[in-house]
Structure formats: structure tokens, C-alpha cells
Amino acid sequence: MTGLALTLLLCALTPQEQAGRRIYFEGESPSGGSISATLGAGVRLPGSAVPCVNCHGEDGTGSPEGGVLPPDITWTELTKPYGHVHPGGRKHPVLDDRSVARAVSEGFDPGGNRLDVVMPRYSMSREDMSSLLAWLKRLEHERAPGVTDSALRLGVVLPTRGRLAELGQAMRGVLEAYCAGLNASGGIHGRALELVVAGYDSDQETGLSSAQRMLGQEPVFALLSGFLPGAERELAALAEREALPLIGPFTLSARKDGAPGRHVFFLLSDAGEQARVLAEYAARELHREGTRAAILHPDDEGLATAARAARARLQARGWKQVEPRRYARGAFNPAVAEELKRKGTRVVLFLGNDAELAALLEKARTLGWAPYVLLPGNLSSRAAVRAPALFQGRIFLAYPTLPSDEQPRAREAFARLRASTPTAEGYRMAQVSAYTAATLLTEGLRRSGRQVSRKKLLGHLEGLYAFETGLVPPLSYGPNRRVGARGAYVVTVDLATRSFRPVTGWMDLGDED
């Protein structure tokens, strides 16, 4: 929740409810007293180590924890006039302020039954207990940020001005058309999806400041798709700080070192993961004793990480001569081909852009040197299909998705959405990413139910396995997995027809580092 959104929420609460909210979420005493928790084995911990929200969730409906599903503690549920019958046969009469306080502090229900041993017994002052009860009575009436009875607001950060404006418009058009179609059929659990677009000038900004401004002006439930080249890591860090789900951001280059965190869900492999797939392909298909390889990459943190990982993979597969070559971004010197030829290099993994690849291939042509060239499809596919004829059958690219992944019904639905977007030519992959992100979010929201929360959404997305969106390989996530389809296909280039031909099936990286 953004600072502004939290401020607005707290302003709507009474002082006692504000205090109770802090106890529930943080396990700390706003009154200056102490709160402790005793676990079943007699272990005593500070309340902050086991706050109520850990098990009962942001909305009080219960979050699975260690194989146990804590009960719903919303006040309406607690005070049902006919009492409760729990799984396992435990029964008790209706709860009230006094019996709820006893359950929290002593671990007994109104029928005198001991609660599950996983339920801590909390010691706190009478004032703090009254505050906690006040918050429990308010809890079920609080909405997640960006959620109203009739709508759910989603933030989208896109370039709307500058050289990337057309790409941003193409993605925006697909997202707006998708939401319009969904809303026309009733939305999700009776709520319409509303897009709040944070636009930026791609010639002057990275988009990060635009995202920050949007979050400071009005709360959104999650960030959907979006494109922030050069600021992907910073946006992921912002999402973590704000506990804000970020679903399917579109990325072209390699992600930098470091896990994205719990709140970010990527769709497909990046250039770094594609480089690892290419290294595995080379190890299987191109390795001969004494084969010499080179990895050329610009001075970029993400691509440097990719180069190290690819080299390690080749060496682990028995390649003894793998030479990394780093160059200043924007200052690639194709004369490096002379040295590589002289050394007998037969395989080149190239992580540069189209212009740099074109220069390298032209220099190689003049030298009569035709090594195998391996390329992440995200980086330099245009130059690859225009390579000199000398390289026929010697260029291989990795792609995270192929047309064969597309299912007919999804392809038709996507084509209808694209038709409503005037600036669609040349941006199909970006639009596929936007469509897939929206489909993924829709599935998570549907599984979350009407009483939606960010924590619920994250849990349901983490539980997806081989989820079919219809346009890309099946997506799978987990507590330690935040890339849905982690792998790629390898294709070769037919230079006569300027087309691609697959040479492998899906090569899965799984959950490896």
C-alpha cells in the first residue's frame, strides 16, 4: 500500500481502530506496552514475530500456513447467532467481545474447548485488547487498495511520448480492448477492471518517476504489464516496498542479478535465460574436442550476468576454451572478428544489438570466416535474417515462444483485440505480452473470489501450474519461481527465404539458478 493510500485509510479509522490495526498487522503495542505470544510448546516470542496477519491474512479470512488453514475471524463470521461447528467436530456457541478476548489470550473457545496448538496465546494490556477487537469489527469492511464495490483499478506504466510511443500505444490498445470485453461480460466477481495509465516520455524518462507519481495520486490494486526499459529492476524494487503485485512486465534485455521478490511475476525468459538455453544447445550439438567459443557482450550488468552463466554452462559441459569479450555499450568494434578468426574460434554467442551484429557479420564475410553464431531472439533477430549467405545454416536464435504455441481460439480472440489498435504493426510480441499478463491476472482474480486482497492474489498466482493462456508456453509459478515459462526454443535462419525454422522443442531451464 502506498504511503498516500495508507494515510487515507488511517484517516478514515478511529484512533482505537488505528491502534488495533497496528496490533493485527505488526504485533506491536501502540500504547507503549508489550505484546508477547506463547506457542504450543511453551516458547515465548515477541508479538511482532507472529502478528495475526501472518495466519489470518489481510482480510481475516485465513491464509494456509504450514498445512493448517486458520479460521475466518471476520466479525460477521465470529458472531454468527447459531454458533460454530469446526472441522474435526469442535463445537461452541456464538462469540462476543469477552469470548474473543479469551480465545486470543488463553486459547479457549466459548465452549471451553482448547484451540489448535498452532494458535499463539497473546499477552497484552486491556487497552490493547480493546483496540484489537475494534479493528476486528472493522476488518471485513476494509477494501484492498484500488478496490471498490463495483471496480478494481489497475496501474499500467507505458511510454506515451518519444520514440517508444507507438509501442506503448499498441500495448495500451490491447489492454483497454481486453478489459472492455471482460467488463461487457460482467467483469470479475461483479467488478469492472479500470486501467489507470501512467504515461511517460521515453526520450527523457525511464518511466519510474511516472509510476511513483501515479501511486502517490490514487491507489491501484496491482500493476499490470507495462514497459520500462532501463528501469525494470527499480520498478520491481518499488513493487516490493509497496507490497504491490506487478504482473507480466514486458522486458527485452536481461534481468540483473537478484531475485525479483515475491510481488513480481514475469511471463517469459529474458535474454539472459535465452543465452543459457543457447549454451546448452551448443554443448549438445556443436561441441567437438578443442572447439573454441567466444561470448561477446556489451558493458551491461544484466548481459554480463548472462555471459557468466552461459560460460559456466559451457565449461560444465566440457568446453575448455570459452573466452568472454566485453565492450563498451555503443562502441562495438567489428575488427574483433580478425582476432577471433586467428584464434580458431568456431562458436560465437553474441549478446549485442542489431547494428552491432550486422557489423560483426559483415566483417566476418570480408574475412571469409563463418563461425556458428548464437543469439537471443530478443536482441538481434532483424540483423540475423539479413546475414550474408556465407552464414546459411550457421545462425541459431533462442525464442521464448513460437507461433506453434498459439491455440486457435486464443489466436482469434487476440486478433480481434489487435484489430482495434491502430498502431499494431511491428509490435505483436509486446501485445502478446500485454494480453498474456491480462489473462494471468484475470485467472488470479477469479481464484481469489469476491473478497479479494493482494495477499490472496499472490497466493493463487504462486499456485498456478502449467496454466494455459493460449498464446505462449504454459506458465508455472511457485514460492521461489517468478518466471512463468523459464526456457526457450532454438531456431535456425533460412537466409534464402528470411524465415526461421525450429531445430529443438522447448528447452526448459526449470528452477535452476
JSON list of N, CA, C and O in Angstrom, two decimals, residues 374-421:
[
{"chain": "A", "resi": 374, "resn": "LEU", "atom": "N", "xyz": [25.31, -17.68, -32.19]},
{"chain": "A", "resi": 374, "resn": "LEU", "atom": "CA", "xyz": [24.15, -17.93, -31.33]},
{"chain": "A", "resi": 374, "resn": "LEU", "atom": "C", "xyz": [23.66, -16.61, -30.77]},
{"chain": "A", "resi": 374, "resn": "LEU", "atom": "O", "xyz": [24.45, -15.81, -30.25]},
{"chain": "A", "resi": 375, "resn": "LEU", "atom": "N", "xyz": [22.33, -16.40, -30.82]},
{"chain": "A", "resi": 375, "resn": "LEU", "atom": "CA", "xyz": [21.76, -15.09, -30.48]},
{"chain": "A", "resi": 375, "resn": "LEU", "atom": "C", "xyz": [20.46, -15.23, -29.70]},
{"chain": "A", "resi": 375, "resn": "LEU", "atom": "O", "xyz": [19.59, -16.00, -30.10]},
{"chain": "A", "resi": 376, "resn": "PRO", "atom": "N", "xyz": [20.27, -14.48, -28.60]},
{"chain": "A", "resi": 376, "resn": "PRO", "atom": "CA", "xyz": [18.93, -14.37, -28.01]},
{"chain": "A", "resi": 376, "resn": "PRO", "atom": "C", "xyz": [18.01, -13.63, -28.99]},
{"chain": "A", "resi": 376, "resn": "PRO", "atom": "O", "xyz": [18.37, -12.57, -29.51]},
{"chain": "A", "resi": 377, "resn": "GLY", "atom": "N", "xyz": [16.86, -14.20, -29.27]},
{"chain": "A", "resi": 377, "resn": "GLY", "atom": "CA", "xyz": [15.96, -13.59, -30.24]},
{"chain": "A", "resi": 377, "resn": "GLY", "atom": "C", "xyz": [15.49, -12.21, -29.85]},
{"chain": "A", "resi": 377, "resn": "GLY", "atom": "O", "xyz": [15.13, -11.40, -30.72]},
{"chain": "A", "resi": 378, "resn": "ASN", "atom": "N", "xyz": [15.48, -11.91, -28.54]},
{"chain": "A", "resi": 378, "resn": "ASN", "atom": "CA", "xyz": [15.04, -10.59, -28.08]},
{"chain": "A", "resi": 378, "resn": "ASN", "atom": "C", "xyz": [15.95, -9.46, -28.55]},
{"chain": "A", "resi": 378, "resn": "ASN", "atom": "O", "xyz": [15.54, -8.31, -28.58]},
{"chain": "A", "resi": 379, "resn": "LEU", "atom": "N", "xyz": [17.22, -9.79, -28.89]},
{"chain": "A", "resi": 379, "resn": "LEU", "atom": "CA", "xyz": [18.21, -8.74, -29.05]},
{"chain": "A", "resi": 379, "resn": "LEU", "atom": "C", "xyz": [18.53, -8.37, -30.50]},
{"chain": "A", "resi": 379, "resn": "LEU", "atom": "O", "xyz": [18.73, -7.20, -30.81]},
{"chain": "A", "resi": 380, "resn": "SER", "atom": "N", "xyz": [18.62, -9.35, -31.40]},
{"chain": "A", "resi": 380, "resn": "SER", "atom": "CA", "xyz": [19.17, -9.01, -32.73]},
{"chain": "A", "resi": 380, "resn": "SER", "atom": "C", "xyz": [18.61, -9.87, -33.86]},
{"chain": "A", "resi": 380, "resn": "SER", "atom": "O", "xyz": [19.33, -10.25, -34.77]},
{"chain": "A", "resi": 381, "resn": "SER", "atom": "N", "xyz": [17.33, -10.16, -33.83]},
{"chain": "A", "resi": 381, "resn": "SER", "atom": "CA", "xyz": [16.75, -11.04, -34.85]},
{"chain": "A", "resi": 381, "resn": "SER", "atom": "C", "xyz": [16.69, -10.38, -36.23]},
{"chain": "A", "resi": 381, "resn": "SER", "atom": "O", "xyz": [16.80, -11.06, -37.26]},
{"chain": "A", "resi": 382, "resn": "ARG", "atom": "N", "xyz": [16.54, -9.07, -36.30]},
{"chain": "A", "resi": 382, "resn": "ARG", "atom": "CA", "xyz": [16.42, -8.40, -37.60]},
{"chain": "A", "resi": 382, "resn": "ARG", "atom": "C", "xyz": [17.72, -8.52, -38.39]},
{"chain": "A", "resi": 382, "resn": "ARG", "atom": "O", "xyz": [17.71, -8.79, -39.60]},
{"chain": "A", "resi": 383, "resn": "ALA", "atom": "N", "xyz": [18.83, -8.31, -37.74]},
{"chain": "A", "resi": 383, "resn": "ALA", "atom": "CA", "xyz": [20.11, -8.46, -38.42]},
{"chain": "A", "resi": 383, "resn": "ALA", "atom": "C", "xyz": [20.37, -9.91, -38.78]},
{"chain": "A", "resi": 383, "resn": "ALA", "atom": "O", "xyz": [21.01, -10.20, -39.80]},
{"chain": "A", "resi": 384, "resn": "ALA", "atom": "N", "xyz": [19.88, -10.84, -37.97]},
{"chain": "A", "resi": 384, "resn": "ALA", "atom": "CA", "xyz": [20.14, -12.26, -38.22]},
{"chain": "A", "resi": 384, "resn": "ALA", "atom": "C", "xyz": [19.53, -12.70, -39.55]},
{"chain": "A", "resi": 384, "resn": "ALA", "atom": "O", "xyz": [20.16, -13.45, -40.31]},
{"chain": "A", "resi": 385, "resn": "VAL", "atom": "N", "xyz": [18.31, -12.27, -39.86]},
{"chain": "A", "resi": 385, "resn": "VAL", "atom": "CA", "xyz": [17.68, -12.72, -41.11]},
{"chain": "A", "resi": 385, "resn": "VAL", "atom": "C", "xyz": [18.26, -12.02, -42.33]},
{"chain": "A", "resi": 385, "resn": "VAL", "atom": "O", "xyz": [17.98, -12.43, -43.46]},
{"chain": "A", "resi": 386, "resn": "ARG", "atom": "N", "xyz": [19.09, -11.02, -42.13]},
{"chain": "A", "resi": 386, "resn": "ARG", "atom": "CA", "xyz": [19.76, -10.32, -43.24]},
{"chain": "A", "resi": 386, "resn": "ARG", "atom": "C", "xyz": [21.25, -10.65, -43.30]},
{"chain": "A", "resi": 386, "resn": "ARG", "atom": "O", "xyz": [22.03, -9.94, -43.92]},
{"chain": "A", "resi": 387, "resn": "ALA", "atom": "N", "xyz": [21.63, -11.74, -42.67]},
{"chain": "A", "resi": 387, "resn": "ALA", "atom": "CA", "xyz": [23.04, -12.12, -42.62]},
{"chain": "A", "resi": 387, "resn": "ALA", "atom": "C", "xyz": [23.56, -12.48, -44.02]},
{"chain": "A", "resi": 387, "resn": "ALA", "atom": "O", "xyz": [22.79, -12.91, -44.90]},
{"chain": "A", "resi": 388, "resn": "PRO", "atom": "N", "xyz": [24.84, -12.34, -44.28]},
{"chain": "A", "resi": 388, "resn": "PRO", "atom": "CA", "xyz": [25.43, -12.76, -45.55]},
{"chain": "A", "resi": 388, "resn": "PRO", "atom": "C", "xyz": [25.18, -14.25, -45.81]},
{"chain": "A", "resi": 388, "resn": "PRO", "atom": "O", "xyz": [25.07, -15.05, -44.87]},
{"chain": "A", "resi": 389, "resn": "ALA", "atom": "N", "xyz": [25.09, -14.62, -47.08]},
{"chain": "A", "resi": 389, "resn": "ALA", "atom": "CA", "xyz": [24.79, -16.01, -47.45]},
{"chain": "A", "resi": 389, "resn": "ALA", "atom": "C", "xyz": [25.80, -16.99, -46.88]},
{"chain": "A", "resi": 389, "resn": "ALA", "atom": "O", "xyz": [25.49, -18.18, -46.68]},
{"chain": "A", "resi": 390, "resn": "LEU", "atom": "N", "xyz": [26.99, -16.53, -46.59]},
{"chain": "A", "resi": 390, "resn": "LEU", "atom": "CA", "xyz": [28.04, -17.36, -46.00]},
{"chain": "A", "resi": 390, "resn": "LEU", "atom": "C", "xyz": [27.56, -18.05, -44.72]},
{"chain": "A", "resi": 390, "resn": "LEU", "atom": "O", "xyz": [28.07, -19.11, -44.34]},
{"chain": "A", "resi": 391, "resn": "PHE", "atom": "N", "xyz": [26.57, -17.45, -44.04]},
{"chain": "A", "resi": 391, "resn": "PHE", "atom": "CA", "xyz": [26.13, -17.95, -42.74]},
{"chain": "A", "resi": 391, "resn": "PHE", "atom": "C", "xyz": [24.90, -18.86, -42.83]},
{"chain": "A", "resi": 391, "resn": "PHE", "atom": "O", "xyz": [24.27, -19.15, -41.81]},
{"chain": "A", "resi": 392, "resn": "GLN", "atom": "N", "xyz": [24.54, -19.28, -44.03]},
{"chain": "A", "resi": 392, "resn": "GLN", "atom": "CA", "xyz": [23.40, -20.20, -44.16]},
{"chain": "A", "resi": 392, "resn": "GLN", "atom": "C", "xyz": [23.62, -21.44, -43.28]},
{"chain": "A", "resi": 392, "resn": "GLN", "atom": "O", "xyz": [24.65, -22.11, -43.35]},
{"chain": "A", "resi": 393, "resn": "GLY", "atom": "N", "xyz": [22.63, -21.72, -42.40]},
{"chain": "A", "resi": 393, "resn": "GLY", "atom": "CA", "xyz": [22.70, -22.88, -41.53]},
{"chain": "A", "resi": 393, "resn": "GLY", "atom": "C", "xyz": [23.64, -22.73, -40.35]},
{"chain": "A", "resi": 393, "resn": "GLY", "atom": "O", "xyz": [23.88, -23.70, -39.63]},
{"chain": "A", "resi": 394, "resn": "ARG", "atom": "N", "xyz": [24.17, -21.51, -40.12]},
{"chain": "A", "resi": 394, "resn": "ARG", "atom": "CA", "xyz": [25.15, -21.32, -39.05]},
{"chain": "A", "resi": 394, "resn": "ARG", "atom": "C", "xyz": [24.71, -20.29, -38.02]},
{"chain": "A", "resi": 394, "resn": "ARG", "atom": "O", "xyz": [25.49, -19.93, -37.14]},
{"chain": "A", "resi": 395, "resn": "ILE", "atom": "N", "xyz": [23.48, -19.80, -38.14]},
{"chain": "A", "resi": 395, "resn": "ILE", "atom": "CA", "xyz": [22.95, -18.84, -37.17]},
{"chain": "A", "resi": 395, "resn": "ILE", "atom": "C", "xyz": [21.79, -19.49, -36.42]},
{"chain": "A", "resi": 395, "resn": "ILE", "atom": "O", "xyz": [20.86, -20.04, -37.04]},
{"chain": "A", "resi": 396, "resn": "PHE", "atom": "N", "xyz": [21.84, -19.41, -35.09]},
{"chain": "A", "resi": 396, "resn": "PHE", "atom": "CA", "xyz": [20.81, -20.00, -34.24]},
{"chain": "A", "resi": 396, "resn": "PHE", "atom": "C", "xyz": [20.33, -18.95, -33.23]},
{"chain": "A", "resi": 396, "resn": "PHE", "atom": "O", "xyz": [21.14, -18.23, -32.66]},
{"chain": "A", "resi": 397, "resn": "LEU", "atom": "N", "xyz": [19.03, -18.89, -33.05]},
{"chain": "A", "resi": 397, "resn": "LEU", "atom": "CA", "xyz": [18.44, -17.94, -32.11]},
{"chain": "A", "resi": 397, "resn": "LEU", "atom": "C", "xyz": [17.58, -18.69, -31.10]},
{"chain": "A", "resi": 397, "resn": "LEU", "atom": "O", "xyz": [17.02, -19.74, -31.41]},
{"chain": "A", "resi": 398, "resn": "ALA", "atom": "N", "xyz": [17.47, -18.12, -29.92]},
{"chain": "A", "resi": 398, "resn": "ALA", "atom": "CA", "xyz": [16.56, -18.66, -28.90]},
{"chain": "A", "resi": 398, "resn": "ALA", "atom": "C", "xyz": [15.35, -17.73, -28.78]},
{"chain": "A", "resi": 398, "resn": "ALA", "atom": "O", "xyz": [15.51, -16.51, -28.74]},
{"chain": "A", "resi": 399, "resn": "TYR", "atom": "N", "xyz": [14.17, -18.32, -28.75]},
{"chain": "A", "resi": 399, "resn": "TYR", "atom": "CA", "xyz": [12.93, -17.56, -28.59]},
{"chain": "A", "resi": 399, "resn": "TYR", "atom": "C", "xyz": [12.12, -18.18, -27.46]},
{"chain": "A", "resi": 399, "resn": "TYR", "atom": "O", "xyz": [11.99, -19.41, -27.37]},
{"chain": "A", "resi": 400, "resn": "PRO", "atom": "N", "xyz": [11.50, -17.33, -26.61]},
{"chain": "A", "resi": 400, "resn": "PRO", "atom": "CA", "xyz": [10.70, -17.87, -25.51]},
{"chain": "A", "resi": 400, "resn": "PRO", "atom": "C", "xyz": [9.33, -18.37, -25.94]},
{"chain": "A", "resi": 400, "resn": "PRO", "atom": "O", "xyz": [8.63, -19.02, -25.17]},
{"chain": "A", "resi": 401, "resn": "THR", "atom": "N", "xyz": [8.92, -18.06, -27.18]},
{"chain": "A", "resi": 401, "resn": "THR", "atom": "CA", "xyz": [7.63, -18.54, -27.67]},
{"chain": "A", "resi": 401, "resn": "THR", "atom": "C", "xyz": [7.68, -18.60, -29.18]},
{"chain": "A", "resi": 401, "resn": "THR", "atom": "O", "xyz": [8.45, -17.88, -29.82]},
{"chain": "A", "resi": 402, "resn": "LEU", "atom": "N", "xyz": [6.87, -19.48, -29.75]},
{"chain": "A", "resi": 402, "resn": "LEU", "atom": "CA", "xyz": [6.78, -19.64, -31.20]},
{"chain": "A", "resi": 402, "resn": "LEU", "atom": "C", "xyz": [5.31, -19.63, -31.62]},
{"chain": "A", "resi": 402, "resn": "LEU", "atom": "O", "xyz": [4.41, -19.89, -30.78]},
{"chain": "A", "resi": 403, "resn": "PRO", "atom": "N", "xyz": [5.02, -19.38, -32.88]},
{"chain": "A", "resi": 403, "resn": "PRO", "atom": "CA", "xyz": [3.62, -19.43, -33.34]},
{"chain": "A", "resi": 403, "resn": "PRO", "atom": "C", "xyz": [2.93, -20.75, -33.03]},
{"chain": "A", "resi": 403, "resn": "PRO", "atom": "O", "xyz": [1.71, -20.79, -32.83]},
{"chain": "A", "resi": 404, "resn": "SER", "atom": "N", "xyz": [3.70, -21.84, -32.97]},
{"chain": "A", "resi": 404, "resn": "SER", "atom": "CA", "xyz": [3.10, -23.15, -32.68]},
{"chain": "A", "resi": 404, "resn": "SER", "atom": "C", "xyz": [2.52, -23.23, -31.27]},
{"chain": "A", "resi": 404, "resn": "SER", "atom": "O", "xyz": [1.73, -24.14, -30.98]},
{"chain": "A", "resi": 405, "resn": "ASP", "atom": "N", "xyz": [2.90, -22.31, -30.37]},
{"chain": "A", "resi": 405, "resn": "ASP", "atom": "CA", "xyz": [2.34, -22.28, -29.02]},
{"chain": "A", "resi": 405, "resn": "ASP", "atom": "C", "xyz": [0.90, -21.77, -29.01]},
{"chain": "A", "resi": 405, "resn": "ASP", "atom": "O", "xyz": [0.17, -21.96, -28.04]},
{"chain": "A", "resi": 406, "resn": "GLU", "atom": "N", "xyz": [0.50, -21.09, -30.08]},
{"chain": "A", "resi": 406, "resn": "GLU", "atom": "CA", "xyz": [-0.78, -20.39, -30.08]},
{"chain": "A", "resi": 406, "resn": "GLU", "atom": "C", "xyz": [-1.94, -21.34, -30.38]},
{"chain": "A", "resi": 406, "resn": "GLU", "atom": "O", "xyz": [-1.92, -22.08, -31.36]},
{"chain": "A", "resi": 407, "resn": "GLN", "atom": "N", "xyz": [-2.93, -21.30, -29.54]},
{"chain": "A", "resi": 407, "resn": "GLN", "atom": "CA", "xyz": [-4.12, -22.11, -29.71]},
{"chain": "A", "resi": 407, "resn": "GLN", "atom": "C", "xyz": [-5.14, -21.33, -30.54]},
{"chain": "A", "resi": 407, "resn": "GLN", "atom": "O", "xyz": [-5.26, -20.10, -30.40]},
{"chain": "A", "resi": 408, "resn": "PRO", "atom": "N", "xyz": [-5.89, -22.01, -31.41]},
{"chain": "A", "resi": 408, "resn": "PRO", "atom": "CA", "xyz": [-6.77, -21.30, -32.36]},
{"chain": "A", "resi": 408, "resn": "PRO", "atom": "C", "xyz": [-7.72, -20.30, -31.72]},
{"chain": "A", "resi": 408, "resn": "PRO", "atom": "O", "xyz": [-7.85, -19.17, -32.19]},
{"chain": "A", "resi": 409, "resn": "ARG", "atom": "N", "xyz": [-8.39, -20.68, -30.65]},
{"chain": "A", "resi": 409, "resn": "ARG", "atom": "CA", "xyz": [-9.38, -19.78, -30.06]},
{"chain": "A", "resi": 409, "resn": "ARG", "atom": "C", "xyz": [-8.70, -18.54, -29.48]},
{"chain": "A", "resi": 409, "resn": "ARG", "atom": "O", "xyz": [-9.19, -17.42, -29.63]},
{"chain": "A", "resi": 410, "resn": "ALA", "atom": "N", "xyz": [-7.56, -18.75, -28.82]},
{"chain": "A", "resi": 410, "resn": "ALA", "atom": "CA", "xyz": [-6.85, -17.60, -28.26]},
{"chain": "A", "resi": 410, "resn": "ALA", "atom": "C", "xyz": [-6.30, -16.72, -29.38]},
{"chain": "A", "resi": 410, "resn": "ALA", "atom": "O", "xyz": [-6.32, -15.49, -29.26]},
{"chain": "A", "resi": 411, "resn": "ARG", "atom": "N", "xyz": [-5.80, -17.33, -30.46]},
{"chain": "A", "resi": 411, "resn": "ARG", "atom": "CA", "xyz": [-5.28, -16.55, -31.58]},
{"chain": "A", "resi": 411, "resn": "ARG", "atom": "C", "xyz": [-6.38, -15.68, -32.19]},
{"chain": "A", "resi": 411, "resn": "ARG", "atom": "O", "xyz": [-6.16, -14.51, -32.52]},
{"chain": "A", "resi": 412, "resn": "GLU", "atom": "N", "xyz": [-7.56, -16.24, -32.33]},
{"chain": "A", "resi": 412, "resn": "GLU", "atom": "CA", "xyz": [-8.68, -15.48, -32.90]},
{"chain": "A", "resi": 412, "resn": "GLU", "atom": "C", "xyz": [-9.09, -14.33, -31.98]},
{"chain": "A", "resi": 412, "resn": "GLU", "atom": "O", "xyz": [-9.34, -13.21, -32.44]},
{"chain": "A", "resi": 413, "resn": "ALA", "atom": "N", "xyz": [-9.19, -14.62, -30.68]},
{"chain": "A", "resi": 413, "resn": "ALA", "atom": "CA", "xyz": [-9.56, -13.57, -29.73]},
{"chain": "A", "resi": 413, "resn": "ALA", "atom": "C", "xyz": [-8.52, -12.46, -29.72]},
{"chain": "A", "resi": 413, "resn": "ALA", "atom": "O", "xyz": [-8.85, -11.26, -29.69]},
{"chain": "A", "resi": 414, "resn": "PHE", "atom": "N", "xyz": [-7.25, -12.84, -29.77]},
{"chain": "A", "resi": 414, "resn": "PHE", "atom": "CA", "xyz": [-6.18, -11.86, -29.77]},
{"chain": "A", "resi": 414, "resn": "PHE", "atom": "C", "xyz": [-6.20, -11.03, -31.05]},
{"chain": "A", "resi": 414, "resn": "PHE", "atom": "O", "xyz": [-5.98, -9.81, -31.03]},
{"chain": "A", "resi": 415, "resn": "ALA", "atom": "N", "xyz": [-6.47, -11.67, -32.18]},
{"chain": "A", "resi": 415, "resn": "ALA", "atom": "CA", "xyz": [-6.53, -10.95, -33.46]},
{"chain": "A", "resi": 415, "resn": "ALA", "atom": "C", "xyz": [-7.63, -9.90, -33.43]},
{"chain": "A", "resi": 415, "resn": "ALA", "atom": "O", "xyz": [-7.46, -8.79, -33.97]},
{"chain": "A", "resi": 416, "resn": "ARG", "atom": "N", "xyz": [-8.74, -10.21, -32.80]},
{"chain": "A", "resi": 416, "resn": "ARG", "atom": "CA", "xyz": [-9.84, -9.22, -32.70]},
{"chain": "A", "resi": 416, "resn": "ARG", "atom": "C", "xyz": [-9.41, -8.02, -31.86]},
{"chain": "A", "resi": 416, "resn": "ARG", "atom": "O", "xyz": [-9.73, -6.87, -32.19]},
{"chain": "A", "resi": 417, "resn": "LEU", "atom": "N", "xyz": [-8.69, -8.29, -30.78]},
{"chain": "A", "resi": 417, "resn": "LEU", "atom": "CA", "xyz": [-8.21, -7.18, -29.95]},
{"chain": "A", "resi": 417, "resn": "LEU", "atom": "C", "xyz": [-7.21, -6.31, -30.71]},
{"chain": "A", "resi": 417, "resn": "LEU", "atom": "O", "xyz": [-7.26, -5.09, -30.66]},
{"chain": "A", "resi": 418, "resn": "ARG", "atom": "N", "xyz": [-6.32, -6.95, -31.44]},
{"chain": "A", "resi": 418, "resn": "ARG", "atom": "CA", "xyz": [-5.30, -6.20, -32.20]},
{"chain": "A", "resi": 418, "resn": "ARG", "atom": "C", "xyz": [-5.94, -5.34, -33.28]},
{"chain": "A", "resi": 418, "resn": "ARG", "atom": "O", "xyz": [-5.46, -4.26, -33.59]},
{"chain": "A", "resi": 419, "resn": "ALA", "atom": "N", "xyz": [-7.04, -5.84, -33.86]},
{"chain": "A", "resi": 419, "resn": "ALA", "atom": "CA", "xyz": [-7.68, -5.11, -34.94]},
{"chain": "A", "resi": 419, "resn": "ALA", "atom": "C", "xyz": [-8.21, -3.76, -34.48]},
{"chain": "A", "resi": 419, "resn": "ALA", "atom": "O", "xyz": [-8.38, -2.84, -35.29]},
{"chain": "A", "resi": 420, "resn": "SER", "atom": "N", "xyz": [-8.45, -3.64, -33.17]},
{"chain": "A", "resi": 420, "resn": "SER", "atom": "CA", "xyz": [-8.97, -2.37, -32.65]},
{"chain": "A", "resi": 420, "resn": "SER", "atom": "C", "xyz": [-7.85, -1.41, -32.28]},
{"chain": "A", "resi": 420, "resn": "SER", "atom": "O", "xyz": [-8.11, -0.30, -31.79]},
{"chain": "A", "resi": 421, "resn": "THR", "atom": "N", "xyz": [-6.60, -1.82, -32.50]},
{"chain": "A", "resi": 421, "resn": "THR", "atom": "CA", "xyz": [-5.45, -0.99, -32.15]},
{"chain": "A", "resi": 421, "resn": "THR", "atom": "C", "xyz": [-4.79, -0.48, -33.42]},
{"chain": "A", "resi": 421, "resn": "THR", "atom": "O", "xyz": [-4.20, -1.26, -34.17]}
]
